[in-house]
PDB file of C-alpha atoms in Angstrom:
ATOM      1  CA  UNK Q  25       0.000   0.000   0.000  1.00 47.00           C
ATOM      2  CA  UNK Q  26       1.200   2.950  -0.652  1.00 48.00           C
ATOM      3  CA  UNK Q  27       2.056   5.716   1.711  1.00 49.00           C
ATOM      4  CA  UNK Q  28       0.569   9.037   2.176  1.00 48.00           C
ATOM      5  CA  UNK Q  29       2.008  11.858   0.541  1.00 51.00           C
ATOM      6  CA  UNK Q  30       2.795  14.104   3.458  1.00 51.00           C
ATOM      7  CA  UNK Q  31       2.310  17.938   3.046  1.00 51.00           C
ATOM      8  CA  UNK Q  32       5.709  19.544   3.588  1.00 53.00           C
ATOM      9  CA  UNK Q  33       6.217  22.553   6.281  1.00 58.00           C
ATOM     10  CA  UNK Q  34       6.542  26.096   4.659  1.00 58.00           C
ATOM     11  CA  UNK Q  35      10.720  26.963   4.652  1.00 59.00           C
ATOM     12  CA  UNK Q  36      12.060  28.891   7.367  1.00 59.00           C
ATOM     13  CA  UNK Q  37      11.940  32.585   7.162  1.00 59.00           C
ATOM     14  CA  UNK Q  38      15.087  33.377   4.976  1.00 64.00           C
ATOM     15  CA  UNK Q  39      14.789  37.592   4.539  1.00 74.00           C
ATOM     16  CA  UNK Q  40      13.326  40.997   5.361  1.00 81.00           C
ATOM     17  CA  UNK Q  41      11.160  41.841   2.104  1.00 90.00           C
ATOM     18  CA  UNK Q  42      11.328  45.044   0.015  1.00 93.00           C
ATOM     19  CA  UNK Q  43       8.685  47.849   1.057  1.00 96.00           C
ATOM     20  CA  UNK Q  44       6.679  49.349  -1.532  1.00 96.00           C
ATOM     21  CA  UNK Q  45       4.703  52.373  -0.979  1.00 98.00           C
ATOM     22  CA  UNK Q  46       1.093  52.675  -2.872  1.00 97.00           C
ATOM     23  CA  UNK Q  47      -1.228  55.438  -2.475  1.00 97.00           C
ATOM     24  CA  UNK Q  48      -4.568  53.642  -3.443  1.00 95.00           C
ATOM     25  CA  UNK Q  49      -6.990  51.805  -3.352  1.00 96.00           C
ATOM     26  CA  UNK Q  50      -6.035  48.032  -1.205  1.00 97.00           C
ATOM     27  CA  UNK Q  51      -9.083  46.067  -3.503  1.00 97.00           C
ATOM     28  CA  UNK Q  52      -7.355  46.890  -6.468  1.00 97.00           C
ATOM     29  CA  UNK Q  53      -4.463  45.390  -5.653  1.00 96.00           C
ATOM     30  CA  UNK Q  54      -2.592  42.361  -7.779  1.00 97.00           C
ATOM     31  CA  UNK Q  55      -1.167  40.491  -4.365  1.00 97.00           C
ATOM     32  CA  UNK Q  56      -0.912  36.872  -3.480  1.00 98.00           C
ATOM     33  CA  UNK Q  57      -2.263  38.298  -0.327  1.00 98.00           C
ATOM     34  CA  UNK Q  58      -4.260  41.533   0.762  1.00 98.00           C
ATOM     35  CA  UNK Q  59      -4.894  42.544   4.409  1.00 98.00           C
ATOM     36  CA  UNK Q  60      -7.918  43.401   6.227  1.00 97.00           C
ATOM     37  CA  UNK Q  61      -8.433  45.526   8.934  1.00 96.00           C
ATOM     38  CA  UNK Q  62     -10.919  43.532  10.456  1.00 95.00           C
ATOM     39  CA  UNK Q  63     -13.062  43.485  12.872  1.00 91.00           C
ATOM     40  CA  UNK Q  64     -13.121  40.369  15.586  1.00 93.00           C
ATOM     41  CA  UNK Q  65     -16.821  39.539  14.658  1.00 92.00           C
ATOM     42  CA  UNK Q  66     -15.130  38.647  10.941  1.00 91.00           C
ATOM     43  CA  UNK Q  67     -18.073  40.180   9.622  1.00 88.00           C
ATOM     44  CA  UNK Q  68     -17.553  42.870   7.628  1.00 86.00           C
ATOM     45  CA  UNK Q  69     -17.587  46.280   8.694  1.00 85.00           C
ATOM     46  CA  UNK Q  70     -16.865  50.101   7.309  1.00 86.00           C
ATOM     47  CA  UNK Q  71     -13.548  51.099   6.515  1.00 90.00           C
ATOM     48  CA  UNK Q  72     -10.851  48.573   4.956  1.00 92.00           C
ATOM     49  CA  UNK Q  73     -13.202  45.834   6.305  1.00 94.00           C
ATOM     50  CA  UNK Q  74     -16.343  46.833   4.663  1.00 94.00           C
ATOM     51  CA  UNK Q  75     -14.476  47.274   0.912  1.00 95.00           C
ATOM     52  CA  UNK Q  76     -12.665  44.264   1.367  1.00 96.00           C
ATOM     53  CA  UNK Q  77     -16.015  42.287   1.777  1.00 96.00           C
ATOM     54  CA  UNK Q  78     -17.966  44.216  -0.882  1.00 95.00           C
ATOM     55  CA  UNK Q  79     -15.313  44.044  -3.350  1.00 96.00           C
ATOM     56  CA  UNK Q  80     -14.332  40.456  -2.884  1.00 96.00           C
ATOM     57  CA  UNK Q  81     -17.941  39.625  -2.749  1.00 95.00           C
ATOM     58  CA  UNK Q  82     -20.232  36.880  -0.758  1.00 96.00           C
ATOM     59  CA  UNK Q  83     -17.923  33.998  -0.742  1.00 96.00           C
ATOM     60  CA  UNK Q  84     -15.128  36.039   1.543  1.00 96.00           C
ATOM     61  CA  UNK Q  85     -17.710  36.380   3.990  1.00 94.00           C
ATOM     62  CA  UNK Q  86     -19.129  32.675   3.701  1.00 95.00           C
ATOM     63  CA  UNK Q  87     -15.532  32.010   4.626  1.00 95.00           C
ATOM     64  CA  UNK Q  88     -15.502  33.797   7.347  1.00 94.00           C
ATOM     65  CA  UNK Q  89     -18.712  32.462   9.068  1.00 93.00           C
ATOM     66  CA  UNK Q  90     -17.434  29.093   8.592  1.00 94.00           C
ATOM     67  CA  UNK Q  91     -13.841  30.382  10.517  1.00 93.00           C
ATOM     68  CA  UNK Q  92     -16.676  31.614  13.594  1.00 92.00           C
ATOM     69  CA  UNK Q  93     -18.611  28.310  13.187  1.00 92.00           C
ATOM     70  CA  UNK Q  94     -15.192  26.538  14.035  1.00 91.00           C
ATOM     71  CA  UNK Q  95     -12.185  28.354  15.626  1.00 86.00           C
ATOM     72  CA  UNK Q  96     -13.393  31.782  16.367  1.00 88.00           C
ATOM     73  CA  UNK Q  97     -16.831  31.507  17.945  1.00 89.00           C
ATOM     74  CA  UNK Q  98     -16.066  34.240  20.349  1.00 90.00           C
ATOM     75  CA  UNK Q  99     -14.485  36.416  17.206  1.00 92.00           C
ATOM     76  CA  UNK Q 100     -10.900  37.094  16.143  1.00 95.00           C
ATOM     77  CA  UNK Q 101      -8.870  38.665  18.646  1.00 96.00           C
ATOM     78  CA  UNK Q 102      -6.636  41.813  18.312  1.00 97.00           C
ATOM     79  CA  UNK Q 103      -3.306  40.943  17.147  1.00 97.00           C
ATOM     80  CA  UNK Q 104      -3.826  37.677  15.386  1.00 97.00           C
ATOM     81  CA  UNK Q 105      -4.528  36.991  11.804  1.00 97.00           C
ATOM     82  CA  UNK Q 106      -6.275  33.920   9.735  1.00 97.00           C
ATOM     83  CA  UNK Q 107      -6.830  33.960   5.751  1.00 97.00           C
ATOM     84  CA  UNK Q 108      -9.602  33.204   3.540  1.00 97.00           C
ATOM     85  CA  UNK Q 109     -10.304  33.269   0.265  1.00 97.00           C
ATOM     86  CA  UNK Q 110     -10.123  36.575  -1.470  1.00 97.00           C
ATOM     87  CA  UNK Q 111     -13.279  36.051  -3.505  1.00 97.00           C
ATOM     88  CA  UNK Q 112     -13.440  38.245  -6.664  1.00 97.00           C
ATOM     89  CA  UNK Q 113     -10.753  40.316  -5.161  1.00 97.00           C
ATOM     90  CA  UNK Q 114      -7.280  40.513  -7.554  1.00 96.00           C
ATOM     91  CA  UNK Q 115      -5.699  38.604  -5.279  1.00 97.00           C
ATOM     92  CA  UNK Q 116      -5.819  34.700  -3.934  1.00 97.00           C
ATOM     93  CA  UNK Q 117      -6.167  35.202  -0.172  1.00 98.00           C
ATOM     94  CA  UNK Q 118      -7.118  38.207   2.353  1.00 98.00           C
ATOM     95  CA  UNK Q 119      -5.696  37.641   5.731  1.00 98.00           C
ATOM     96  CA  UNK Q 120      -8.135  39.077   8.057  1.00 98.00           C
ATOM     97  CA  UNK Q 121      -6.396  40.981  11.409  1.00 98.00           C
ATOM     98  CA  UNK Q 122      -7.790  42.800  14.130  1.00 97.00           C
ATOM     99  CA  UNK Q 123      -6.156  45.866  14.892  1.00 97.00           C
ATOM    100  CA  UNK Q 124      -6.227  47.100  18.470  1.00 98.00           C
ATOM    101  CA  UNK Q 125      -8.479  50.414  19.417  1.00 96.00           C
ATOM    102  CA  UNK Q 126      -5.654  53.602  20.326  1.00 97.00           C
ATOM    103  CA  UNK Q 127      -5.490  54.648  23.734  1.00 96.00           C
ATOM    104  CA  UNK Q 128      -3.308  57.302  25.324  1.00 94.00           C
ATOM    105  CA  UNK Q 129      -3.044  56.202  28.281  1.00 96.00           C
ATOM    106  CA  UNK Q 130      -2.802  52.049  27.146  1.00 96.00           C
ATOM    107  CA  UNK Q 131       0.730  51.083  25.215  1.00 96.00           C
ATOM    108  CA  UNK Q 132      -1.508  49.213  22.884  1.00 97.00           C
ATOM    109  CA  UNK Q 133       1.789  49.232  20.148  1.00 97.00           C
ATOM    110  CA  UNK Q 134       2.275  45.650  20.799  1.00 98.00           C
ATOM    111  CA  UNK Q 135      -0.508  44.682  19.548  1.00 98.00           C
ATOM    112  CA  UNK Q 136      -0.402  46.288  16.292  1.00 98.00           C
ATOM    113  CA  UNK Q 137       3.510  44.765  15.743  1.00 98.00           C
ATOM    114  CA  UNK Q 138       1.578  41.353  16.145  1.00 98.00           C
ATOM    115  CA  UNK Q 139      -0.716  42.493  13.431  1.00 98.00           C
ATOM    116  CA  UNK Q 140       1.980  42.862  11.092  1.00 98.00           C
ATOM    117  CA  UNK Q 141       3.888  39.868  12.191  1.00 98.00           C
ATOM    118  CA  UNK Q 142       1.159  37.705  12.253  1.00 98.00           C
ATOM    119  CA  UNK Q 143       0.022  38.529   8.832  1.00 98.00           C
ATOM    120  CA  UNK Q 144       3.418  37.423   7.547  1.00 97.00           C
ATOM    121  CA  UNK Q 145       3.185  34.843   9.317  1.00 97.00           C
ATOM    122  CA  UNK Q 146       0.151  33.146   7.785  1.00 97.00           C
ATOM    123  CA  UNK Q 147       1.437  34.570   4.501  1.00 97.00           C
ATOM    124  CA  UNK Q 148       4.362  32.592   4.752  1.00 96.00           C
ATOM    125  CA  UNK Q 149       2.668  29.397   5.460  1.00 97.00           C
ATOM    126  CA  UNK Q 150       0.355  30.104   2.202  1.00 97.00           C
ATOM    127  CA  UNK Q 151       3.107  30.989   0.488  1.00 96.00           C
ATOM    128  CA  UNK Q 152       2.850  34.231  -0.620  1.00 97.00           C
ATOM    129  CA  UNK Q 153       5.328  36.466  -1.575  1.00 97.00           C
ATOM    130  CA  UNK Q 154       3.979  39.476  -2.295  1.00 98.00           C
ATOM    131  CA  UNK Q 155       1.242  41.215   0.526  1.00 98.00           C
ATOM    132  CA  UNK Q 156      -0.678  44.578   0.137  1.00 98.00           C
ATOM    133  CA  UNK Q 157      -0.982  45.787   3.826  1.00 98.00           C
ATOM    134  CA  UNK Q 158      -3.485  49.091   4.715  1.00 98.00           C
ATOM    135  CA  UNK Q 159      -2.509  51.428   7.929  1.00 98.00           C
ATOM    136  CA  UNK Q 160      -4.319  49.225  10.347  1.00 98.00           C
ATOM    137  CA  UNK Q 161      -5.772  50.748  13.404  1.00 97.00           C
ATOM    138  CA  UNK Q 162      -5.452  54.410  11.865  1.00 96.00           C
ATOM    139  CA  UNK Q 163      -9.540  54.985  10.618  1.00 93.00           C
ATOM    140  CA  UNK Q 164     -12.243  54.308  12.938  1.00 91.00           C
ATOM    141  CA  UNK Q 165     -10.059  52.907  15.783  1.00 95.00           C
ATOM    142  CA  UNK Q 166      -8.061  56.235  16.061  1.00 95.00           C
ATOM    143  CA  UNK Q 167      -4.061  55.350  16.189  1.00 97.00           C
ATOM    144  CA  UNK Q 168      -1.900  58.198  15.088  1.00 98.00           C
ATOM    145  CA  UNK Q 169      -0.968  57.728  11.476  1.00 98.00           C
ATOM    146  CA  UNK Q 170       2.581  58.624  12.124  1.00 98.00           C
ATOM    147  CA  UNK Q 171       2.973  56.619  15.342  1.00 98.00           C
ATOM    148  CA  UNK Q 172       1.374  53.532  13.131  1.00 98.00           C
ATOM    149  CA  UNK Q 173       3.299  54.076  10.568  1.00 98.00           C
ATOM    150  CA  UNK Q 174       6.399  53.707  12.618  1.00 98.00           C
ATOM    151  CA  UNK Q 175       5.385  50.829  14.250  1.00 98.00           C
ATOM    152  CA  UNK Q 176       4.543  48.922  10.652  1.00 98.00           C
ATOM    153  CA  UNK Q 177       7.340  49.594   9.349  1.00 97.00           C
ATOM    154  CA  UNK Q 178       9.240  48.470  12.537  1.00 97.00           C
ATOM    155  CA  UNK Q 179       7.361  45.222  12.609  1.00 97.00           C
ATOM    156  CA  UNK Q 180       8.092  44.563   8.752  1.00 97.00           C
ATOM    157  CA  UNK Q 181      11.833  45.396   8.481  1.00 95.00           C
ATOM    158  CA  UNK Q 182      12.820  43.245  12.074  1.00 94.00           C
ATOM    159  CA  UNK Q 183      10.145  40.041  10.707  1.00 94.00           C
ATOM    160  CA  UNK Q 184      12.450  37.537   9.116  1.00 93.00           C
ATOM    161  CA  UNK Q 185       9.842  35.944   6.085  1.00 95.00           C
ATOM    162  CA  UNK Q 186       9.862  34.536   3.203  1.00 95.00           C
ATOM    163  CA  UNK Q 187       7.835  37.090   1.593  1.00 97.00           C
ATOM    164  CA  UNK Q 188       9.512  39.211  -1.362  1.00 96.00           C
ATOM    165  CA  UNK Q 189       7.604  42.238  -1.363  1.00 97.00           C
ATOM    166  CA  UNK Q 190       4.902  44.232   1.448  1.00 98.00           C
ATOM    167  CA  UNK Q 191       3.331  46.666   0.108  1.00 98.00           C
ATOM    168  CA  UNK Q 192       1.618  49.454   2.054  1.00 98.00           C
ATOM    169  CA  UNK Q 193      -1.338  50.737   0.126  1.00 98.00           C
ATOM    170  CA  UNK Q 194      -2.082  54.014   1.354  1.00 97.00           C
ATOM    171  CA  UNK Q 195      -5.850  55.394   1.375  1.00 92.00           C
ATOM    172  CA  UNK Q 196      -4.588  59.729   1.107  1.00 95.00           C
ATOM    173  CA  UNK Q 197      -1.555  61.779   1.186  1.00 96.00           C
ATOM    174  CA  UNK Q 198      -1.445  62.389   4.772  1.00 96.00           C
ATOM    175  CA  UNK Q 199      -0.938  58.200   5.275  1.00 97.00           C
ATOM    176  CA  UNK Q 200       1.487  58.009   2.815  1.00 97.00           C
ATOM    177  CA  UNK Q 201       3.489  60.610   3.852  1.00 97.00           C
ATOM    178  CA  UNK Q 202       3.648  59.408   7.071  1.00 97.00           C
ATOM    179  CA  UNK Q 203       4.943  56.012   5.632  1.00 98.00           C
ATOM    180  CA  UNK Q 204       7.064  57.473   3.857  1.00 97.00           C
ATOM    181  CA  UNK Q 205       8.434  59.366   7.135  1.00 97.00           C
ATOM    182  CA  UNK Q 206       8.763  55.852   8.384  1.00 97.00           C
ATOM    183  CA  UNK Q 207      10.911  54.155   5.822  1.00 95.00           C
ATOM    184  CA  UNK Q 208      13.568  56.760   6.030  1.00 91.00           C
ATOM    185  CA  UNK Q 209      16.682  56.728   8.377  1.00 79.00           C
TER     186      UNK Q 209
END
């Protein structure tokens, strides 16, 4: 009989990827992967989250009530990511994170690191080497664009992944100046 063909663990981490800077529109992007600012119901919402799901149609948010029918009954929480489908989305997967709600007087910025590093994470283990990021946590949930910026950036250039290219796709000029703040010495 023969033996079962065994799927074989994503390679370790080998690089830092490039950092591209996009001021656009994220459901227009050509990615292996796309990121959404989610919210922990998985949902849908306004913002990132609500485009995401009205671009990439029904079937990303079938795939997300199956994820809270199984794993995430109680919802995603802030900091982690999962994928799904990216429906009719230009790209083959969106990996859904929740992005953590500012505070002044809360150090929340770990948090929104984890965002970032989780979503390479699960891009890596779907293989995907290029990923179109927004600036998570900086619309309804009120986190200082520059401060995010910073932290993204951070998080992306100190994640060893096997991703080739992050992309940061930037809703107005005030974001992408800010990112653009951020990638400079």
């Amino acid at each position: 009989m023969p033996e079962p063909q065994r799927q074989s663990p994503p390679p370790p981490p080998q690089s830092h990827p490039r950092i591209t800077l996009i001021r656009g529109d994220i459901t227009k992007q050509h990615a292996d992967a796309i990121v959404n600012a989610a919210n922990s119901s998985l949902l849908g919402g306004g913002g990132v989250d609500g485009a995401i799901h009205r671009a990439g149609g029904p079937e990303i948010l079938e795939a997300c009530r199956a994820l809270r029918a199984s794993h995430y009954g109680r919802g995603l929480p802030t900091g982690q990511a999962v994928a799904t489908t990216a429906g009719r989305l230009p790209a083959h997967w969106v990996i859904h994170t929740v992005g953590p709600v500012y505070s002044p007087n809360d150090d929340r910025s770990a948090l929104l690191t984890a965002c970032h590093t989780n979503s390479l994470a699960v891009a890596d283990t779907l293989g995907a080497k290029t990923i179109a990021f927004p600036a998570i946590s900086t619309g309804i949930y009120g986190w200082p664009i520059a401060d995010a910026a910073h932290i993204a950036i951070a998080a992306i250039t100190t994640t060893a992944t096997n991703v080739k290219e992050v992309r940061f796709v930037l809703f107005d000029d005030a974001a992408y100046e800010a990112f653009l703040r951020a990638t400079q010495p």
